[in-house]
Short mmCIF file of C-alpha atoms and ligand atoms in Angstrom, two decimals:
data_model
loop_
_atom_site.label_atom_id
_atom_site.label_comp_id
_atom_site.label_asym_id
_atom_site.label_seq_id
_atom_site.Cartn_x
_atom_site.Cartn_y
_atom_site.Cartn_z
CA UNK A 1 5.63 -7.68 40.94
CA UNK A 2 7.35 -3.85 39.92
CA UNK A 3 7.05 -4.15 35.81
CA UNK A 4 10.70 -5.35 35.82
CA UNK A 5 10.21 -8.23 37.43
CA UNK A 6 7.10 -9.11 35.44
CA UNK A 7 8.60 -9.55 31.60
CA UNK A 8 11.46 -11.59 33.33
CA UNK A 9 8.79 -13.76 34.73
CA UNK A 10 7.43 -13.61 31.38
CA UNK A 11 3.89 -12.03 32.46
CA UNK A 12 1.91 -10.78 29.97
CA UNK A 13 1.27 -6.81 30.06
CA UNK A 14 -1.33 -4.47 29.59
CA UNK A 15 -1.58 -1.78 27.39
CA UNK A 16 -0.34 0.87 30.04
CA UNK A 17 2.54 -1.55 31.17
CA UNK A 18 4.14 -1.76 27.57
CA UNK A 19 3.78 2.41 27.50
CA UNK A 20 5.90 2.59 30.84
CA UNK A 21 7.98 0.67 29.10
CA UNK A 22 9.12 3.69 27.43
CA UNK A 23 9.48 5.05 30.18
CA UNK A 24 12.51 2.71 31.30
CA UNK A 25 16.52 3.98 30.06
CA UNK A 26 17.13 2.31 26.91
CA UNK A 27 19.60 -0.13 27.77
CA UNK A 28 17.69 -1.72 30.93
CA UNK A 29 15.11 -1.80 28.29
CA UNK A 30 17.32 -3.33 25.91
CA UNK A 31 18.68 -6.56 27.70
CA UNK A 32 15.07 -7.09 29.07
CA UNK A 33 14.35 -7.79 25.31
CA UNK A 34 17.70 -9.14 24.76
CA UNK A 35 17.69 -12.05 27.42
CA UNK A 36 14.02 -12.48 25.48
CA UNK A 37 15.83 -13.37 22.24
CA UNK A 38 18.08 -14.93 23.57
CA UNK A 39 15.38 -17.57 25.79
CA UNK A 40 13.90 -17.84 21.64
CA UNK A 41 17.21 -17.60 19.49
CA UNK A 42 19.80 -17.98 21.10
CA UNK A 43 23.02 -15.43 19.45
CA UNK A 44 21.31 -16.92 15.71
CA UNK A 45 20.15 -14.16 13.79
CA UNK A 46 18.03 -15.21 10.18
CA UNK A 47 18.31 -13.94 6.83
CA UNK A 48 17.32 -15.49 3.72
CA UNK A 49 18.44 -14.56 0.20
CA UNK A 50 15.86 -13.54 -1.95
CA UNK A 51 14.69 -11.02 -4.66
CA UNK A 52 12.48 -7.98 -4.04
CA UNK A 53 10.10 -7.33 -6.82
CA UNK A 54 7.50 -4.82 -7.51
CA UNK A 55 5.99 -5.04 -10.55
CA UNK A 56 4.34 -1.88 -10.78
CA UNK A 57 3.43 1.66 -8.99
CA UNK A 58 0.60 2.77 -10.99
CA UNK A 59 -1.67 3.26 -8.21
CA UNK A 60 -5.43 4.27 -7.02
CA UNK A 61 -4.58 4.82 -3.71
CA UNK A 62 -3.05 8.15 -2.10
CA UNK A 63 -1.29 7.00 0.69
CA UNK A 64 0.31 10.28 1.91
CA UNK A 65 3.83 9.42 3.19
CA UNK A 66 3.52 6.65 -0.21
CA UNK A 67 6.71 8.05 -2.51
CA UNK A 68 6.87 4.76 -4.76
CA UNK A 69 3.42 5.29 -6.16
CA UNK A 70 3.21 7.05 -9.74
CA UNK A 71 0.61 8.54 -8.60
CA UNK A 72 2.31 10.69 -5.33
CA UNK A 73 5.79 12.07 -5.97
CA UNK A 74 7.08 8.94 -7.97
CA UNK A 75 7.72 11.01 -11.90
CA UNK A 76 9.03 7.48 -13.29
CA UNK A 77 5.30 5.62 -13.66
CA UNK A 78 5.82 2.06 -14.40
CA UNK A 79 4.14 -1.41 -15.75
CA UNK A 80 6.59 -4.69 -16.22
CA UNK A 81 5.19 -7.20 -18.51
CA UNK A 82 5.68 -10.88 -17.32
CA UNK A 83 8.28 -11.57 -19.49
CA UNK A 84 10.49 -9.26 -17.60
CA UNK A 85 9.67 -9.89 -14.15
CA UNK A 86 10.05 -13.51 -15.49
CA UNK A 87 13.52 -12.43 -16.71
CA UNK A 88 14.42 -10.70 -13.13
CA UNK A 89 13.11 -14.85 -11.82
CA UNK A 90 15.11 -16.85 -14.38
CA UNK A 91 18.56 -14.23 -13.39
CA UNK A 92 17.74 -14.43 -9.84
CA UNK A 93 17.80 -18.32 -8.94
CA UNK A 94 21.23 -18.33 -10.98
CA UNK A 95 22.15 -16.86 -7.80
CA UNK A 96 20.47 -19.46 -5.30
CA UNK A 97 17.49 -17.09 -3.96
CA UNK A 98 15.11 -19.47 -2.05
CA UNK A 99 11.92 -16.40 -2.26
CA UNK A 100 10.52 -14.26 -4.67
CA UNK A 101 8.64 -11.16 -2.45
CA UNK A 102 5.74 -9.78 -5.08
CA UNK A 103 4.27 -6.31 -3.51
CA UNK A 104 3.48 -3.77 -6.22
CA UNK A 105 1.11 -0.72 -5.86
CA UNK A 106 -2.55 -0.68 -6.95
CA UNK A 107 -2.79 -0.50 -10.81
CA UNK A 108 -6.85 -0.45 -11.48
CA UNK A 109 -5.84 -0.90 -15.34
CA UNK A 110 -4.10 -4.48 -15.94
CA UNK A 111 -7.12 -6.68 -14.96
CA UNK A 112 -6.93 -9.20 -11.74
CA UNK A 113 -5.49 -11.63 -14.20
CA UNK A 114 -1.75 -10.24 -14.67
CA UNK A 115 -1.75 -9.76 -10.29
CA UNK A 116 -2.10 -13.48 -10.14
CA UNK A 117 -1.18 -15.31 -13.26
CA UNK A 118 2.66 -14.21 -12.85
CA UNK A 119 2.45 -16.70 -9.88
CA UNK A 120 1.29 -19.65 -11.54
CA UNK A 121 4.43 -18.89 -14.19
CA UNK A 122 6.61 -19.01 -11.52
CA UNK A 123 5.47 -21.74 -10.30
CA UNK A 124 5.86 -23.72 -13.03
CA UNK A 125 8.81 -22.78 -13.80
CA UNK A 126 10.56 -22.94 -10.03
CA UNK A 127 8.79 -25.28 -7.81
CA UNK A 128 10.61 -24.85 -4.50
CA UNK A 129 11.06 -20.95 -4.86
CA UNK A 130 8.56 -19.49 -2.39
CA UNK A 131 6.57 -17.15 -3.63
CA UNK A 132 5.59 -13.90 -1.15
CA UNK A 133 3.28 -12.19 -2.31
CA UNK A 134 -0.17 -9.57 -2.18
CA UNK A 135 -0.13 -7.09 1.23
CA UNK A 136 -3.80 -7.51 2.32
CA UNK A 137 -3.42 -3.91 0.90
CA UNK A 138 -3.42 -5.28 -2.29
CA UNK A 139 -6.32 -7.98 -1.65
CA UNK A 140 -8.50 -5.44 -0.60
CA UNK A 141 -7.72 -3.61 -3.75
CA UNK A 142 -8.34 -6.82 -6.05
CA UNK A 143 -11.34 -7.70 -4.22
CA UNK A 144 -12.76 -3.79 -3.82
CA UNK A 145 -11.96 -3.52 -8.00
CA UNK A 146 -12.71 -6.64 -9.83
CA UNK A 147 -16.18 -7.19 -7.57
CA UNK A 148 -15.22 -10.48 -5.36
CA UNK A 149 -14.96 -11.40 -1.61
CA UNK A 150 -11.82 -11.05 -0.04
CA UNK A 151 -12.42 -15.09 -0.01
CA UNK A 152 -12.83 -15.48 -3.55
CA UNK A 153 -9.09 -13.40 -3.51
CA UNK A 154 -7.54 -15.33 -0.97
CA UNK A 155 -8.43 -18.18 -2.49
CA UNK A 156 -7.87 -17.40 -5.71
CA UNK A 157 -3.91 -16.12 -4.05
CA UNK A 158 -3.57 -20.68 -2.99
CA UNK A 159 -4.75 -21.43 -6.44
CA UNK A 160 -1.83 -19.11 -8.38
CA UNK A 161 0.78 -20.65 -6.43
CA UNK A 162 1.13 -18.20 -3.41
CA UNK A 163 3.24 -19.50 -0.58
CA UNK A 164 2.77 -17.05 2.38
CA UNK A 165 1.90 -13.49 2.26
CA UNK A 166 4.17 -9.98 3.14
CA UNK A 167 2.88 -7.83 6.46
CA UNK A 168 2.73 -4.46 4.18
CA UNK A 169 -0.06 -2.14 4.51
CA UNK A 170 -0.41 -2.54 8.04
CA UNK A 171 0.69 0.96 8.93
CA UNK A 172 -0.31 2.10 12.20
CA UNK A 173 -3.72 0.95 13.13
CA UNK A 174 -5.14 3.76 15.30
CA UNK A 175 -8.29 4.85 12.84
CA UNK A 176 -7.75 8.32 13.60
CA UNK A 177 -4.15 8.70 12.34
CA UNK A 178 -4.83 5.96 9.82
CA UNK A 179 -7.11 8.16 7.78
CA UNK A 180 -4.30 11.02 7.75
CA UNK A 181 -1.96 8.48 6.52
CA UNK A 182 -3.33 6.80 4.23
CA UNK A 183 -7.31 7.12 3.77
CA UNK A 184 -8.80 5.11 1.73
CA UNK A 185 -7.05 2.45 1.90
CA UNK A 186 -7.36 -1.45 3.98
CA UNK A 187 -8.62 -0.69 7.32
CA UNK A 188 -7.16 -1.75 9.73
CA UNK A 189 -9.86 -4.07 11.11
CA UNK A 190 -10.03 -5.14 6.99
CA UNK A 191 -6.19 -5.78 7.74
CA UNK A 192 -7.31 -8.57 10.78
CA UNK A 193 -9.89 -9.70 8.99
CA UNK A 194 -7.71 -10.52 5.66
CA UNK A 195 -4.78 -11.73 7.16
CA UNK A 196 -7.03 -13.99 9.85
CA UNK A 197 -8.96 -15.93 6.66
CA UNK A 198 -5.48 -16.47 5.56
CA UNK A 199 -4.26 -18.34 8.93
CA UNK A 200 -7.51 -20.08 8.20
CA UNK A 201 -6.45 -21.93 5.21
CA UNK A 202 -3.27 -22.76 7.58
CA UNK A 203 -0.94 -19.64 5.60
CA UNK A 204 1.73 -17.42 7.32
CA UNK A 205 2.00 -14.61 7.06
CA UNK A 206 4.04 -11.55 8.54
CA UNK A 207 3.04 -8.44 9.91
CA UNK A 208 4.31 -4.38 9.63
CA UNK A 209 3.87 -1.21 11.54
CA UNK A 210 4.82 2.00 10.01
CA UNK A 211 5.86 4.35 12.58
CA UNK A 212 8.54 7.66 13.43
CA UNK A 213 5.78 9.74 11.72
CA UNK A 214 2.83 11.68 13.19
CA UNK A 215 1.89 8.49 15.74
CA UNK A 216 2.20 8.62 19.11
CA UNK A 217 3.55 5.78 21.51
CA UNK A 218 0.13 4.97 22.11
CA UNK A 219 -0.49 4.32 18.86
CA UNK A 220 2.16 2.17 18.37
CA UNK A 221 1.31 -0.18 21.69
CA UNK A 222 -2.23 -0.30 20.07
CA UNK A 223 -1.08 -1.82 16.82
CA UNK A 224 0.87 -4.65 18.65
CA UNK A 225 -2.03 -5.17 21.66
CA UNK A 226 -4.39 -5.50 18.07
CA UNK A 227 -2.01 -7.77 16.51
CA UNK A 228 -0.26 -9.81 19.91
CA UNK A 229 -5.27 -10.56 20.11
CA UNK A 230 -5.48 -11.87 16.33
CA UNK A 231 -2.19 -14.34 17.05
CA UNK A 232 -3.47 -15.67 20.13
CA UNK A 233 -6.50 -16.97 17.88
CA UNK A 234 -4.82 -18.15 14.71
CA UNK A 235 -1.38 -17.98 15.55
CA UNK A 236 -0.55 -17.35 11.89
CA UNK A 237 2.12 -14.54 11.96
CA UNK A 238 5.27 -15.47 11.73
CA UNK A 239 7.17 -12.27 12.04
CA UNK A 240 7.03 -8.34 13.34
CA UNK A 241 8.56 -6.31 11.17
CA UNK A 242 8.57 -2.90 12.65
CA UNK A 243 9.27 -0.17 9.69
CA UNK A 244 11.20 3.28 10.31
CA UNK A 245 8.99 6.17 8.23
CA UNK A 246 11.10 7.63 5.26
CA UNK A 247 11.35 11.30 5.45
CA UNK A 248 11.97 12.10 1.30
CA UNK A 249 9.36 12.88 -1.40
CA UNK A 250 6.29 12.37 0.62
CA UNK A 251 3.00 14.46 1.83
CA UNK A 252 3.34 13.95 5.20
CA UNK A 253 5.87 16.25 5.60
CA UNK A 254 8.16 15.25 8.38
CA UNK A 255 11.10 17.12 9.05
CA UNK A 256 12.56 15.66 11.96
CA UNK A 257 13.31 11.41 11.51
CA UNK A 258 12.71 9.41 14.44
CA UNK A 259 15.35 9.08 16.46
CA UNK A 260 17.53 5.91 16.58
CA UNK A 261 17.19 5.65 20.89
CA UNK A 262 13.37 5.92 19.92
CA UNK A 263 13.46 2.92 17.30
CA UNK A 264 15.49 0.43 19.64
CA UNK A 265 13.77 0.97 21.94
CA UNK A 266 10.55 0.24 20.09
CA UNK A 267 12.12 -2.72 18.59
CA UNK A 268 12.91 -3.79 22.20
CA UNK A 269 9.25 -3.24 23.70
CA UNK A 270 7.68 -4.92 20.17
CA UNK A 271 9.66 -8.52 21.40
CA UNK A 272 9.09 -7.56 25.02
CA UNK A 273 4.94 -7.27 24.26
CA UNK A 274 4.70 -9.48 21.65
CA UNK A 275 5.16 -12.28 23.03
CA UNK A 276 3.73 -14.40 20.41
CA UNK A 277 5.23 -13.94 17.69
CA UNK A 278 8.31 -15.23 17.05
CA UNK A 279 10.14 -13.31 14.80
CA UNK A 280 11.10 -9.92 15.37
CA UNK A 281 13.00 -8.55 12.21
CA UNK A 282 15.22 -5.04 11.88
CA UNK A 283 14.48 -4.44 8.79
CA UNK A 284 17.48 -2.46 7.31
CA UNK A 285 16.28 -1.06 4.36
CA UNK A 286 14.17 1.22 6.39
CA UNK A 287 16.05 1.45 9.92
CA UNK A 288 19.89 1.70 7.54
CA UNK A 289 22.48 -1.92 8.16
CA UNK A 290 24.02 -0.32 10.64
CA UNK A 291 21.25 0.21 13.59
CA UNK A 292 19.81 -3.13 12.23
CA UNK A 293 22.65 -4.68 13.18
CA UNK A 294 22.71 -2.86 16.94
CA UNK A 295 18.88 -3.74 17.05
CA UNK A 296 19.99 -7.21 17.30
CA UNK A 297 21.27 -6.58 20.90
CA UNK A 298 17.44 -4.81 21.32
CA UNK A 299 15.70 -7.70 20.65
CA UNK A 300 15.69 -8.36 16.79
CA UNK A 301 16.45 -11.59 15.69
CA UNK A 302 16.16 -10.82 11.94
CA UNK A 303 17.71 -9.20 9.84
CA UNK A 304 15.39 -10.45 6.66
CA UNK A 305 17.59 -10.98 3.14
CA UNK A 306 19.43 -9.52 0.78
CA UNK A 307 16.63 -8.22 -1.37
CA UNK A 308 18.76 -7.40 -4.27
CA UNK A 309 16.53 -5.02 -5.32
CA UNK A 310 14.30 -2.41 -3.78
CA UNK A 311 11.87 0.43 -4.99
CA UNK A 312 9.57 1.45 -2.41
CA UNK A 313 11.64 2.12 0.69
CA UNK A 314 14.63 3.55 -2.12
CA UNK A 315 11.97 6.04 -3.59
CA UNK A 316 11.59 7.53 -0.47
CA UNK A 317 15.28 7.78 0.81
CA UNK A 318 16.24 4.62 1.84
CA UNK A 319 19.73 3.17 0.89
CA UNK A 320 18.21 0.09 -0.51
CA UNK A 321 18.34 0.55 -4.44
CA UNK A 322 20.74 -2.27 -5.10
CA UNK A 323 19.87 -4.97 -2.05
CA UNK A 324 23.23 -5.99 -0.15
CA UNK A 325 26.07 -8.40 -1.22
CA UNK A 326 25.69 -11.99 0.90
CA UNK A 327 29.12 -11.72 1.23
CA UNK A 328 28.92 -8.53 3.50
CA UNK A 329 25.85 -8.87 5.01
CA UNK A 330 27.66 -12.65 6.52
CA UNK A 331 30.75 -10.83 7.34
CA UNK A 332 28.85 -7.47 9.76
CA UNK A 333 26.50 -9.84 10.85
CA UNK A 334 29.53 -12.79 12.36
CA UNK A 335 31.62 -9.31 13.65
CA UNK A 336 28.95 -7.97 15.83
CA UNK A 337 28.97 -11.19 17.34
CA UNK A 338 26.35 -13.21 16.04
CA UNK A 339 25.31 -16.14 14.19
CA UNK A 340 23.77 -15.54 10.58
CA UNK A 341 22.12 -18.14 9.89
CA UNK A 342 20.13 -19.35 6.30
CA UNK A 343 16.36 -20.06 7.51
CA UNK A 344 13.80 -20.16 4.26
CA UNK A 345 10.50 -18.02 3.80
CA UNK A 346 8.84 -20.07 6.92
CA UNK A 347 11.88 -20.02 9.65
CA UNK A 348 13.02 -23.27 8.51
CA UNK A 349 16.59 -23.69 9.27
CA UNK A 350 19.04 -23.48 6.21
CA UNK A 351 22.38 -23.06 7.03
CA UNK A 352 24.63 -21.96 9.74
CA UNK A 353 27.81 -19.59 7.41
S1 SF4 B 401 2.04 3.30 -0.35
FE1 SF4 B 401 1.05 1.65 -1.71
S2 SF4 B 401 -1.37 1.66 -2.01
FE2 SF4 B 401 -0.36 4.12 -0.53
S3 SF4 B 401 -0.42 5.14 -2.55
FE3 SF4 B 401 1.34 4.12 -2.51
S4 SF4 B 401 1.88 1.88 -3.71
FE4 SF4 B 401 -0.34 3.40 -3.45
#
């Protein structure tokens, strides 16, 4: 059986086979990924109406690729008060958002309660609002900084009302590369352990992969393999989100951005290799809206959401600072021949638009 036949027969691919997929013609590969996508989701493209909030950019870590942290190249340090955050939530709630997505830098000066209390405040005022918050990198930082175990932090997250965990902080799992791009931050194994523990609490999470910087194709495949293995154990990942590295305002100094061709191949291969993660997100914030729309034909069945405001990737050059208008978003999906389906944060369908 050759590689293409194996993919069509839904046989699981080895590391070498997965890597070999990159040698295939882009459109042949896209067709294989699209067949998987259509078998799982038809022409539906999921999105949710959400609000991203990034409450502080003061960070104890020093990731080379980061343009967001005030300790890197961002000249505007800030830390929001809970009143400021609640004002944003109050305002966004009037626009029918279903989720707040709260991710911060690793601020050593706020106290643990600052990180946690806000979730309780949001949930007690808006019990129906899904709180997606704290990446595994933040969990690791809070555990180290406040001398607590991962279990203790995860238990506190459940107690304070976090519903699910975002997939940030995974970056690229290869240890040597990780050491180069984000030395000192949560290790690959710790990242996986934290998500495993979260899943063992009956909770769901997402997972990202930062690519298009110094990694090679084999590092991306290695990243996917480690995820596939954990997902076999826990089944707790809802969605895989390949994030395209943004080139501006950081210390990695990558001159040549990754090509659209390579991005689409990576999306398609993700859809094929990660046979046990149901959703593949084309995160328009880092890939551009246009390429995210094209990625629907290369395996992606989710375009994230309206976001409203985004500070982390826009600091590095992404055109995401003000999110995207809902009507425009829906029209774009429809115009590309797909069916926009609003979902909740756990992928229950809410409305076909
Ligand atoms: S990527 Fe996150 S952890 Fe790393 S420096 Fe930036 S804000 Fe800090």
